[in-house]
PDB file of C-alpha atoms and ligand atoms in Angstrom:
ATOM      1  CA  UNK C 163      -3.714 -55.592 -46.639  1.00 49.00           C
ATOM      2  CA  UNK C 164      -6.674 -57.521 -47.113  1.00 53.00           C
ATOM      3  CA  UNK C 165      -6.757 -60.678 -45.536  1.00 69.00           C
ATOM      4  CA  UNK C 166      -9.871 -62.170 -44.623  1.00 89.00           C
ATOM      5  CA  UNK C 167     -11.727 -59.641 -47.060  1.00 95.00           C
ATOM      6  CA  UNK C 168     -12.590 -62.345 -49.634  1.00 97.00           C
ATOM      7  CA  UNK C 169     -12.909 -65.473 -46.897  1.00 97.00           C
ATOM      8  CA  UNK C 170     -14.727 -68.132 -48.459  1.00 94.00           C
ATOM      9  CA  UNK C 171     -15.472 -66.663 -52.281  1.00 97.00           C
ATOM     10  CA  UNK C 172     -15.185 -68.850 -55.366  1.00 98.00           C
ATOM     11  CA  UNK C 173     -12.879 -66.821 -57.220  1.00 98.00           C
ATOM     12  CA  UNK C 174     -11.888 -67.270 -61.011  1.00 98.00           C
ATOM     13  CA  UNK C 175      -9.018 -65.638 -62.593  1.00 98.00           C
ATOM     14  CA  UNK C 176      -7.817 -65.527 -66.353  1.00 98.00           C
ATOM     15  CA  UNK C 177      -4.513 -65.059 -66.977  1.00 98.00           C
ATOM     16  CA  UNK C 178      -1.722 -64.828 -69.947  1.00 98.00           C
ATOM     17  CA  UNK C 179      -2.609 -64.417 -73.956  1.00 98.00           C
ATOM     18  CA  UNK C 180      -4.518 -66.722 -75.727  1.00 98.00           C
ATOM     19  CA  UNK C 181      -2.688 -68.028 -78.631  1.00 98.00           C
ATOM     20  CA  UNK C 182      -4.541 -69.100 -81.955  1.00 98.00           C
ATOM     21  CA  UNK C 183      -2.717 -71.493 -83.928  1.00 98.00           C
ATOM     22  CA  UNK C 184      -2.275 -71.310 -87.671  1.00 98.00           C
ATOM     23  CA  UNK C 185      -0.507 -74.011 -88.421  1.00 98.00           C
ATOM     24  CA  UNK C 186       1.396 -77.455 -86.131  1.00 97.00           C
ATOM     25  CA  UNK C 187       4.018 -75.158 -85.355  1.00 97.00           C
ATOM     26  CA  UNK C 188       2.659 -71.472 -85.068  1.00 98.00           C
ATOM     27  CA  UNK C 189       0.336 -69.380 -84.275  1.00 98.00           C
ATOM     28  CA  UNK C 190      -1.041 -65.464 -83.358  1.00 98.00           C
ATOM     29  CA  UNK C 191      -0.655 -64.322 -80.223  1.00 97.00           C
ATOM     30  CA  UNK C 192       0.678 -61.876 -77.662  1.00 95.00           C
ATOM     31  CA  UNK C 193       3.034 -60.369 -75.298  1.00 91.00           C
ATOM     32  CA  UNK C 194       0.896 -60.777 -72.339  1.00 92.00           C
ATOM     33  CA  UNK C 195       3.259 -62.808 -69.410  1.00 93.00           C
ATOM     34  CA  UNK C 196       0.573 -63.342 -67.235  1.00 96.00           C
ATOM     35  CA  UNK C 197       2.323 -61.668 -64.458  1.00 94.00           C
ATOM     36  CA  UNK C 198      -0.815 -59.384 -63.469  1.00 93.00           C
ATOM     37  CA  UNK C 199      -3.359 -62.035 -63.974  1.00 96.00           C
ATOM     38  CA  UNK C 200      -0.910 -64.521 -61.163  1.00 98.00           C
ATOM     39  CA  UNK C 201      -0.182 -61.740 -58.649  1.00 97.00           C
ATOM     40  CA  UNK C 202      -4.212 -61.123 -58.829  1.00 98.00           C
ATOM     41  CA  UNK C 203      -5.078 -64.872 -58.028  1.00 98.00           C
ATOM     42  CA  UNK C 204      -2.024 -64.695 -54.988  1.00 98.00           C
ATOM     43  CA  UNK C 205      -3.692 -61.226 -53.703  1.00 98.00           C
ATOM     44  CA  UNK C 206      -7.192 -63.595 -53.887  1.00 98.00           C
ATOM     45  CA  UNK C 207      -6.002 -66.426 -51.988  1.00 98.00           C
ATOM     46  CA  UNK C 208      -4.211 -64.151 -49.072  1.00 97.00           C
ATOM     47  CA  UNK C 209      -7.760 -62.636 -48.420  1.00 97.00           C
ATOM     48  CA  UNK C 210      -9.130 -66.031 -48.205  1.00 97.00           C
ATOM     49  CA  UNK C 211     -10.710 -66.714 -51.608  1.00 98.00           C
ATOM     50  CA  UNK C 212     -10.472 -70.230 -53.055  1.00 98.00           C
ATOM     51  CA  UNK C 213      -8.519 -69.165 -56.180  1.00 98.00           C
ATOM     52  CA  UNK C 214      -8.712 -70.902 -59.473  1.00 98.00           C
ATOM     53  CA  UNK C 215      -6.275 -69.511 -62.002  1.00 98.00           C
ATOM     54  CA  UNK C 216      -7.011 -70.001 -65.902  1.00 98.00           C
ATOM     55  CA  UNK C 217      -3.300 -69.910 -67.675  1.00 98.00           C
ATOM     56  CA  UNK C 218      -3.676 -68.757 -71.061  1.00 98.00           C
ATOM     57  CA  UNK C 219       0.472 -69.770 -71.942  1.00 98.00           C
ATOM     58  CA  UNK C 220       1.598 -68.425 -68.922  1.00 98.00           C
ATOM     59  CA  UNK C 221       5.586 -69.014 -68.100  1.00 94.00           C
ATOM     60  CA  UNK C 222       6.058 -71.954 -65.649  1.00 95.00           C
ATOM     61  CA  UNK C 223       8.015 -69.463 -63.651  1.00 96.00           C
ATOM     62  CA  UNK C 224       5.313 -67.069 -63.156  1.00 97.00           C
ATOM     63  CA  UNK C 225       3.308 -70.497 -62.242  1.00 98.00           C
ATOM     64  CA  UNK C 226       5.533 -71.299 -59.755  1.00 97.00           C
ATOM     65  CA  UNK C 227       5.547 -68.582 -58.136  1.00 94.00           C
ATOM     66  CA  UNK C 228       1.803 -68.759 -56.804  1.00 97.00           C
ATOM     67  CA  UNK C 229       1.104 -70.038 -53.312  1.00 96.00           C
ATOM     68  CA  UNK C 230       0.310 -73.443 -52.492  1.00 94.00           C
ATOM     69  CA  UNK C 231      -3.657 -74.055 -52.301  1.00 93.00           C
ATOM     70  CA  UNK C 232      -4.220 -71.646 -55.715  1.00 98.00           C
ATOM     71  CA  UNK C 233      -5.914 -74.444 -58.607  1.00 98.00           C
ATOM     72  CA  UNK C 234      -4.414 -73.852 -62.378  1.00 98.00           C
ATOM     73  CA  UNK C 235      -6.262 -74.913 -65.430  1.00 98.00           C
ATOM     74  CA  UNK C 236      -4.452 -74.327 -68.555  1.00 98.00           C
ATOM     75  CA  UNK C 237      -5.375 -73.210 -71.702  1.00 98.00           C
ATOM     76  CA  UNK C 238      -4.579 -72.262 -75.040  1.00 98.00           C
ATOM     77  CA  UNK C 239      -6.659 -71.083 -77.519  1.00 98.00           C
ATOM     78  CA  UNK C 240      -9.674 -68.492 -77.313  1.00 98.00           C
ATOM     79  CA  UNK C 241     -12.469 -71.481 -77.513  1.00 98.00           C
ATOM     80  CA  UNK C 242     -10.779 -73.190 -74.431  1.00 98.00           C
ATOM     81  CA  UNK C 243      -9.923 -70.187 -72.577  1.00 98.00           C
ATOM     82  CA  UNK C 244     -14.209 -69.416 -73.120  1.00 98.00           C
ATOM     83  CA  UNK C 245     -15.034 -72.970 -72.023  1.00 98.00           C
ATOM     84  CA  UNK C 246     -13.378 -72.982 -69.055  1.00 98.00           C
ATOM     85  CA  UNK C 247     -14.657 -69.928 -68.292  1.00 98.00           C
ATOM     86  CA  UNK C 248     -18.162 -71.100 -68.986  1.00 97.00           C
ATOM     87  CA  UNK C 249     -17.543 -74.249 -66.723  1.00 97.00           C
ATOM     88  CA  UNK C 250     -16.981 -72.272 -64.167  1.00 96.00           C
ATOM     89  CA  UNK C 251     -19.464 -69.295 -64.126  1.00 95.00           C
ATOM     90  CA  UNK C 252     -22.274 -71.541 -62.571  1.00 93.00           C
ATOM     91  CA  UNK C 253     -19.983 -71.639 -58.925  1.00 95.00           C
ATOM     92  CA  UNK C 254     -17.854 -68.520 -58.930  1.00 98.00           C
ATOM     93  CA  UNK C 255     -18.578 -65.473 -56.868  1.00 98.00           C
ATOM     94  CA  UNK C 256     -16.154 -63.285 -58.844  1.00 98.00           C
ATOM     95  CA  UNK C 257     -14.640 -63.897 -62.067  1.00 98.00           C
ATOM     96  CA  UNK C 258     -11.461 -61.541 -63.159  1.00 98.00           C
ATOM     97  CA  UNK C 259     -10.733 -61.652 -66.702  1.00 98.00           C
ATOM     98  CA  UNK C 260      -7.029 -60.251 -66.729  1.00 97.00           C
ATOM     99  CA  UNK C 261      -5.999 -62.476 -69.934  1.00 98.00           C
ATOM    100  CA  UNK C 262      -5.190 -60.682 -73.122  1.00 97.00           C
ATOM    101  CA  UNK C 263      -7.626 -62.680 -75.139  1.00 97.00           C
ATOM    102  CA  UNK C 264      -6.981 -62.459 -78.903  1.00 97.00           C
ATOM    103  CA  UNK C 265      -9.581 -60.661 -81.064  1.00 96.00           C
ATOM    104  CA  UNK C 266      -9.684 -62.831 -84.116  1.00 98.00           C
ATOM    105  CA  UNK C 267      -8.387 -66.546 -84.969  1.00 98.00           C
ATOM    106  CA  UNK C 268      -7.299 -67.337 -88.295  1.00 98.00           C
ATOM    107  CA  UNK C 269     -10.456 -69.166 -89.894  1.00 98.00           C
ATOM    108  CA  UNK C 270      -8.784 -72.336 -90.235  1.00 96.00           C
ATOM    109  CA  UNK C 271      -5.777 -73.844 -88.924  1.00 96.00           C
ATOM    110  CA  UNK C 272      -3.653 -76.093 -91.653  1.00 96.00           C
ATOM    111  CA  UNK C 273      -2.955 -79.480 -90.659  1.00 97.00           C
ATOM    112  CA  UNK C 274       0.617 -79.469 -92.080  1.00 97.00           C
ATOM    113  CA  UNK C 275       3.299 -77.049 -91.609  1.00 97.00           C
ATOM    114  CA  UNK C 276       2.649 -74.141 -94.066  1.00 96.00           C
ATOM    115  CA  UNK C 277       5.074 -73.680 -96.429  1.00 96.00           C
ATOM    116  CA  UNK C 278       6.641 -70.760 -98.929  1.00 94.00           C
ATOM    117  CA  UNK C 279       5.203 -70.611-101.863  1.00 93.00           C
ATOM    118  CA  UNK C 280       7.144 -67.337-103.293  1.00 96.00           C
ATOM    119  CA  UNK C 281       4.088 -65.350-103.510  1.00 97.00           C
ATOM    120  CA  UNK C 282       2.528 -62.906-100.615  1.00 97.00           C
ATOM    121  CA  UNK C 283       0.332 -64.770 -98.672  1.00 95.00           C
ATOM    122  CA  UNK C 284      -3.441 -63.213 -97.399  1.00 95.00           C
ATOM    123  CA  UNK C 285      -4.746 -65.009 -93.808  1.00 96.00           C
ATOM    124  CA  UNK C 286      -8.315 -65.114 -93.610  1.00 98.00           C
ATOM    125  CA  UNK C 287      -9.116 -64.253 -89.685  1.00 98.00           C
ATOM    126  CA  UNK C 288     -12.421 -64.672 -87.942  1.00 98.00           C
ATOM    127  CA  UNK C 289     -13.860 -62.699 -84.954  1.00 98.00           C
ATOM    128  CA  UNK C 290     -13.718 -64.180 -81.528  1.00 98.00           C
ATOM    129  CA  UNK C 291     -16.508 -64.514 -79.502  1.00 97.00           C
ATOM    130  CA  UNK C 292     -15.952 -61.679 -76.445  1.00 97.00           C
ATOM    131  CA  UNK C 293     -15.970 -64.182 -73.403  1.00 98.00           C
ATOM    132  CA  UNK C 294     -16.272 -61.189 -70.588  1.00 97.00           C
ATOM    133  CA  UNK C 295     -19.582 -60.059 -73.211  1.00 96.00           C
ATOM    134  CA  UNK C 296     -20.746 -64.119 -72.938  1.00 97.00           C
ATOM    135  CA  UNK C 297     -19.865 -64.267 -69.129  1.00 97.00           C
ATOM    136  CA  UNK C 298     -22.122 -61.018 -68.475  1.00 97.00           C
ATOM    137  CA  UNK C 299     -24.897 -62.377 -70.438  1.00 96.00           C
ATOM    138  CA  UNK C 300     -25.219 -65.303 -68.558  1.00 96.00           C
ATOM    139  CA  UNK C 301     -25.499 -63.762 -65.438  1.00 95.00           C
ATOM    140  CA  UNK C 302     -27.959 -60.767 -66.762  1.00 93.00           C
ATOM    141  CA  UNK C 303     -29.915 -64.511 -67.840  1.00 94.00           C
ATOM    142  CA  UNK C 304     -29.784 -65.564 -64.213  1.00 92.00           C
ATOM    143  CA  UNK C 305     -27.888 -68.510 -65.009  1.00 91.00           C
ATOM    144  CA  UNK C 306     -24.931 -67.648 -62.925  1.00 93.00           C
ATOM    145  CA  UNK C 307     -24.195 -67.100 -58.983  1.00 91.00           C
ATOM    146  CA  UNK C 308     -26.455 -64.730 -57.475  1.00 90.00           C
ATOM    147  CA  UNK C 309     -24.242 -61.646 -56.938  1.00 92.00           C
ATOM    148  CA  UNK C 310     -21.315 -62.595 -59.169  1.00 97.00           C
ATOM    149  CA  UNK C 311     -19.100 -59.694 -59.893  1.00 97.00           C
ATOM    150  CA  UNK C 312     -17.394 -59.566 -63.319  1.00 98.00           C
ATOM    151  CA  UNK C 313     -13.964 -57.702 -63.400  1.00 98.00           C
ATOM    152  CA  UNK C 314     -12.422 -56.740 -66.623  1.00 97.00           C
ATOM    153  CA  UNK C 315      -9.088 -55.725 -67.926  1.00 94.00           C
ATOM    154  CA  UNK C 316      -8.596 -52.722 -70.165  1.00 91.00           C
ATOM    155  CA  UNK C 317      -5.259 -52.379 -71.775  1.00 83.00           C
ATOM    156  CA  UNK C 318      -4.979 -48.863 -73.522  1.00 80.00           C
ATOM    157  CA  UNK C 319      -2.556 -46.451 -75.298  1.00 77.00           C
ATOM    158  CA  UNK C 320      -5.218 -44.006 -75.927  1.00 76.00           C
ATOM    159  CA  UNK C 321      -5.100 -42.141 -79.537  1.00 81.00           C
ATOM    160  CA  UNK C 322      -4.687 -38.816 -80.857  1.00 82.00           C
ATOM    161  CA  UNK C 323      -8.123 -37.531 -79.622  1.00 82.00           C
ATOM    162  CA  UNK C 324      -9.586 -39.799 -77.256  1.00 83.00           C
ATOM    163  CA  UNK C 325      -7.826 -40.049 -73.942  1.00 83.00           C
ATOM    164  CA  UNK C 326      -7.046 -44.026 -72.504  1.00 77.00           C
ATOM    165  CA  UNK C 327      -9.441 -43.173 -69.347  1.00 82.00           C
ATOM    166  CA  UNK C 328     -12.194 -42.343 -71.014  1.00 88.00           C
ATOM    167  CA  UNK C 329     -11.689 -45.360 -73.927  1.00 88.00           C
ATOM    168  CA  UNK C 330     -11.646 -47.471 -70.597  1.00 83.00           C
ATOM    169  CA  UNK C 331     -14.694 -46.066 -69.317  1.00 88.00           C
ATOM    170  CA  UNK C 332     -17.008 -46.418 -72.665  1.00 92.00           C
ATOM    171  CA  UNK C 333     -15.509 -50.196 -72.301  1.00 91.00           C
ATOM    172  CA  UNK C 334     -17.016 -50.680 -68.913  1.00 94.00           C
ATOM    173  CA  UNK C 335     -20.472 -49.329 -70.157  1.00 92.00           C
ATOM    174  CA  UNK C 336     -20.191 -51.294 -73.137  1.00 93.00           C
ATOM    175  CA  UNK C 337     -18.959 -54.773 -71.596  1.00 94.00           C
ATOM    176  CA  UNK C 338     -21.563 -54.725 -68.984  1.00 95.00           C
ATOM    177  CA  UNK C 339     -18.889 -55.957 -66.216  1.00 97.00           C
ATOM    178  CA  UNK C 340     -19.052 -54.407 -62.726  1.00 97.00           C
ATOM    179  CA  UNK C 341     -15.206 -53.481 -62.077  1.00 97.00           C
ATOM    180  CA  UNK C 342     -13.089 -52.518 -65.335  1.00 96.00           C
ATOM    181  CA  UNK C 343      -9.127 -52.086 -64.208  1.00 96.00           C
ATOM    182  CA  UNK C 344      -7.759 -49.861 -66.611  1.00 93.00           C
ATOM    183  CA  UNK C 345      -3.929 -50.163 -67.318  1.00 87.00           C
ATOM    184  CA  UNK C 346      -2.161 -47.592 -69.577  1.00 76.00           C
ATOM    185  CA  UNK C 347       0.098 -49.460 -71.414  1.00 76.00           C
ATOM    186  CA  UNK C 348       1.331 -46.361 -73.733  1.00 72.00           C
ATOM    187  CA  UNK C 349       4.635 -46.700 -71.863  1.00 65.00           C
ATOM    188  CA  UNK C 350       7.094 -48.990 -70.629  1.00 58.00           C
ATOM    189  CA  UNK C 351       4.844 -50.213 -68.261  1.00 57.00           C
ATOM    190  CA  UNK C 352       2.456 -53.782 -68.545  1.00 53.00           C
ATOM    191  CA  UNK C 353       3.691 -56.508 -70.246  1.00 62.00           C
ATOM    192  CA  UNK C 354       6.452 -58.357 -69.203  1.00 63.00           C
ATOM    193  CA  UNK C 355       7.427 -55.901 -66.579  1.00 72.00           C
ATOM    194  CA  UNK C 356       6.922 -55.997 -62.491  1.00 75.00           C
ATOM    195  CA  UNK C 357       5.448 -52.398 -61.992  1.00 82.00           C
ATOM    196  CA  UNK C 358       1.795 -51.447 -63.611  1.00 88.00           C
ATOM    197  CA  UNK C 359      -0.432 -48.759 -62.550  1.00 91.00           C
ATOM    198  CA  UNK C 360      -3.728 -49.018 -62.864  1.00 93.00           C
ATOM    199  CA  UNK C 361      -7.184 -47.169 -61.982  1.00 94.00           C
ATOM    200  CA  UNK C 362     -10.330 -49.466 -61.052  1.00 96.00           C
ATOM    201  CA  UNK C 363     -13.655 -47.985 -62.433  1.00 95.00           C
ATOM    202  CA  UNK C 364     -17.128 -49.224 -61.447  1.00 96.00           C
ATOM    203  CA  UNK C 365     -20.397 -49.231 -62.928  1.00 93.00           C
ATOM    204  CA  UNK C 366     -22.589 -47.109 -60.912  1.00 89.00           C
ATOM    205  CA  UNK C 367     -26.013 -45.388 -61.375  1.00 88.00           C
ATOM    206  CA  UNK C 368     -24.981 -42.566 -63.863  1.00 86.00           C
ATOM    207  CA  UNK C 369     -22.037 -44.225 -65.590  1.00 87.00           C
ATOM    208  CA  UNK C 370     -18.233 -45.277 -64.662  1.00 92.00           C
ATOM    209  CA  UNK C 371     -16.711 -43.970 -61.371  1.00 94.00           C
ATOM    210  CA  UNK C 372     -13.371 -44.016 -59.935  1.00 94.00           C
ATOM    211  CA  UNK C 373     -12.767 -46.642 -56.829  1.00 95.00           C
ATOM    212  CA  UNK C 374      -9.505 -47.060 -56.907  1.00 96.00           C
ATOM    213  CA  UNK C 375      -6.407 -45.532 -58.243  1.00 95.00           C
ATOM    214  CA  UNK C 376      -2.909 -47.653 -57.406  1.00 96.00           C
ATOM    215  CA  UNK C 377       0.758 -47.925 -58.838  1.00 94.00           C
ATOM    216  CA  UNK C 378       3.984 -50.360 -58.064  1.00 94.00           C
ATOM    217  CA  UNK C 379       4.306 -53.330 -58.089  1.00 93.00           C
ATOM    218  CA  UNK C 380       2.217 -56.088 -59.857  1.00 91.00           C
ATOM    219  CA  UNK C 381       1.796 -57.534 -56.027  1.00 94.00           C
ATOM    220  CA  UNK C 382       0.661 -54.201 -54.628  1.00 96.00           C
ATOM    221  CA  UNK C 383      -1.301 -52.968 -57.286  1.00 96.00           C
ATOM    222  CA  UNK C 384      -3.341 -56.576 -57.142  1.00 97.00           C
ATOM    223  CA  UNK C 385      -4.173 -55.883 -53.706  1.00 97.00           C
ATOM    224  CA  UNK C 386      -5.368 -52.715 -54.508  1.00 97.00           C
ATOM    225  CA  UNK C 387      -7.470 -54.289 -56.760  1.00 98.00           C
ATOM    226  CA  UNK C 388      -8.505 -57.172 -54.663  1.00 98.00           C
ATOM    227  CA  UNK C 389      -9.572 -54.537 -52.117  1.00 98.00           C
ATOM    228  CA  UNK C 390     -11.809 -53.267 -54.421  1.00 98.00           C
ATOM    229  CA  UNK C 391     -13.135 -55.930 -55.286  1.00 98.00           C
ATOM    230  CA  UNK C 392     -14.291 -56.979 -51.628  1.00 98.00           C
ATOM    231  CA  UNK C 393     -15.493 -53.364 -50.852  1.00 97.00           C
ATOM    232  CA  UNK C 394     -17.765 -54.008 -54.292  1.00 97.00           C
ATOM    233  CA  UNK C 395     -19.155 -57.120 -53.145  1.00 96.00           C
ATOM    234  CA  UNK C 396     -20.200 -55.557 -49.753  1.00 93.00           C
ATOM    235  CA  UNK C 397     -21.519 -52.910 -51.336  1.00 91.00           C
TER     236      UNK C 397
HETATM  237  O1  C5P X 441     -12.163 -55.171 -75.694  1.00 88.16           O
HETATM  238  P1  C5P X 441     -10.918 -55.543 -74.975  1.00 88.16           P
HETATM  239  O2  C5P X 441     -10.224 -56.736 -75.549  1.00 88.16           O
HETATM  240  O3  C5P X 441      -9.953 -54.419 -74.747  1.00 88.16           O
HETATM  241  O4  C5P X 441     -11.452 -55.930 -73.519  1.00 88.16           O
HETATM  242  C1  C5P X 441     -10.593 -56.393 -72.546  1.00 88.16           C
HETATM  243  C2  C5P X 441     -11.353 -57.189 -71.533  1.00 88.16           C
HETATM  244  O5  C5P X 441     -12.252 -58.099 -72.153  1.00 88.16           O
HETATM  245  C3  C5P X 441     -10.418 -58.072 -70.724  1.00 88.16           C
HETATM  246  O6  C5P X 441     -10.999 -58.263 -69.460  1.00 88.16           O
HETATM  247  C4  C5P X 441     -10.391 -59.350 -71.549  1.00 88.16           C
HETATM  248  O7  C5P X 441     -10.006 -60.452 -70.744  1.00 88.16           O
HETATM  249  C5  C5P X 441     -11.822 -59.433 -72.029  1.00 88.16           C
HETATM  250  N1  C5P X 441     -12.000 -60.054 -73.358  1.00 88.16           N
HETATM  251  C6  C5P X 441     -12.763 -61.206 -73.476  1.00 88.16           C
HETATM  252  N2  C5P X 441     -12.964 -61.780 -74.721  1.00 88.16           N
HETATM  253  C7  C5P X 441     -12.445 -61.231 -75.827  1.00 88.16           C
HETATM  254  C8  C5P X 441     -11.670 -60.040 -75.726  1.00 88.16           C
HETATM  255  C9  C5P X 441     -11.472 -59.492 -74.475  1.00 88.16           C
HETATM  256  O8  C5P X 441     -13.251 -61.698 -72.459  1.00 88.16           O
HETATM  257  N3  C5P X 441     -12.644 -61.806 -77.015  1.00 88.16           N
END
């Protein structure tokens, strides 16, 4: 267990998919529940970290299952998910970004519902900016908390000649962040489900290293990771 381990931290967690809309009534999205990204904030808050969760469309019943004392701030799209990042980057002492955060938005959203026109139809998408990429920036800029540790998610499946570890590991090098937790999500495992398993990587002098390894449930597994977070932070 880790109680006490993160007493008195400003902790930040993103949670759930951001959703870009294309129209009033739809838009492109995700299966990401949120699950991981609430279990996180609960491991947080039971070792004593003031705990803000930032719901990306997270099910109320995944909301209600955090304990009392853990702040939510909801968002929707990329841009808001980014800004309350942003707000908060000045005060937190660890910011998790476990929210599936869409790549691209279409480039403009109509105003009206879109309608058929009998024809195929071609959606022109624009990049989003990478808000883990911003959120190190900032800090390398000295405009953040002295100390802040960045923790990123990686979800992989790997491909026919690159293994998922070693994707995740050229993503912690490249993203800058101090923790990546890799989840393998070739399987059944991930989203929408209770189990994960997961392996935490850190940046150290000559490249990513193995802290952590952990599997079960999205509760034990975000202890695990919560553990490795405070043993990073006393490091
Ligand atoms: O590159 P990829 O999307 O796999 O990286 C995943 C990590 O980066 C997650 O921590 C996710 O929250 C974060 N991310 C982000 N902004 C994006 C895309 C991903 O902060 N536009």
């Amino acid at each position: 267990r880790a109680d006490g381990a993160l007493s008195g931290a400003s902790v930040i967690v993103s949670a759930g998919g951001t959703r870009e809309p294309l129209d009033p009534v739809r838009f492109l999205g995700n299966r990401s529940s949120g699950k991981q990204g609430a279990a996180l904030a609960a491991a947080a808050a039971t070792a004593g970290a003031r705990v803000t969760l930032i719901a990306a469309n997270v099910d109320s019943d995944v909301l209600a299952s955090l304990p009392a004392g853990v702040d939510i701030e909801h968002v929707s799209t990329t841009a808001e998910l980014e800004a309350a990042c942003t707000a908060h980057a000045s005060s937190a002492d660890v910011i998790v970004m476990a929210a599936a955060v869409s790549d691209y938005r279409p480039a403009a959203a109509a105003q009206h519902k879109m309608k058929k026109t009998g024809d195929d139809l071609t959606i022109a998408l624009v990049e989003n900016p990478d808000i883990l990429r911003g959120l190190v920036e900032l800090r390398d800029a000295g405009r953040t908390r002295t100390g802040q540790l960045l923790v990123g998610f990686a979800a992989e499946t790997g491909s026919h000649d690159t293994s998922a570890e070693s994707l995740a590991q050229a993503k912690l090098l490249r993203k800058g962040c101090d923790l990546l937790v890799f989840n393998d999500v070739s399987g059944d495992r991930a989203f929408g489900h209770d189990d994960n398993a997961v392996v935490v990587y850190r940046a150290g002098a000559d490249g990513a290293e193995e802290v952590a390894r952990s599997e079960g449930s999205k509760a034990h597994v975000s202890n695990d990771v919560i553990a490795a977070v405070a043993a990073e932070r006393s490091r």
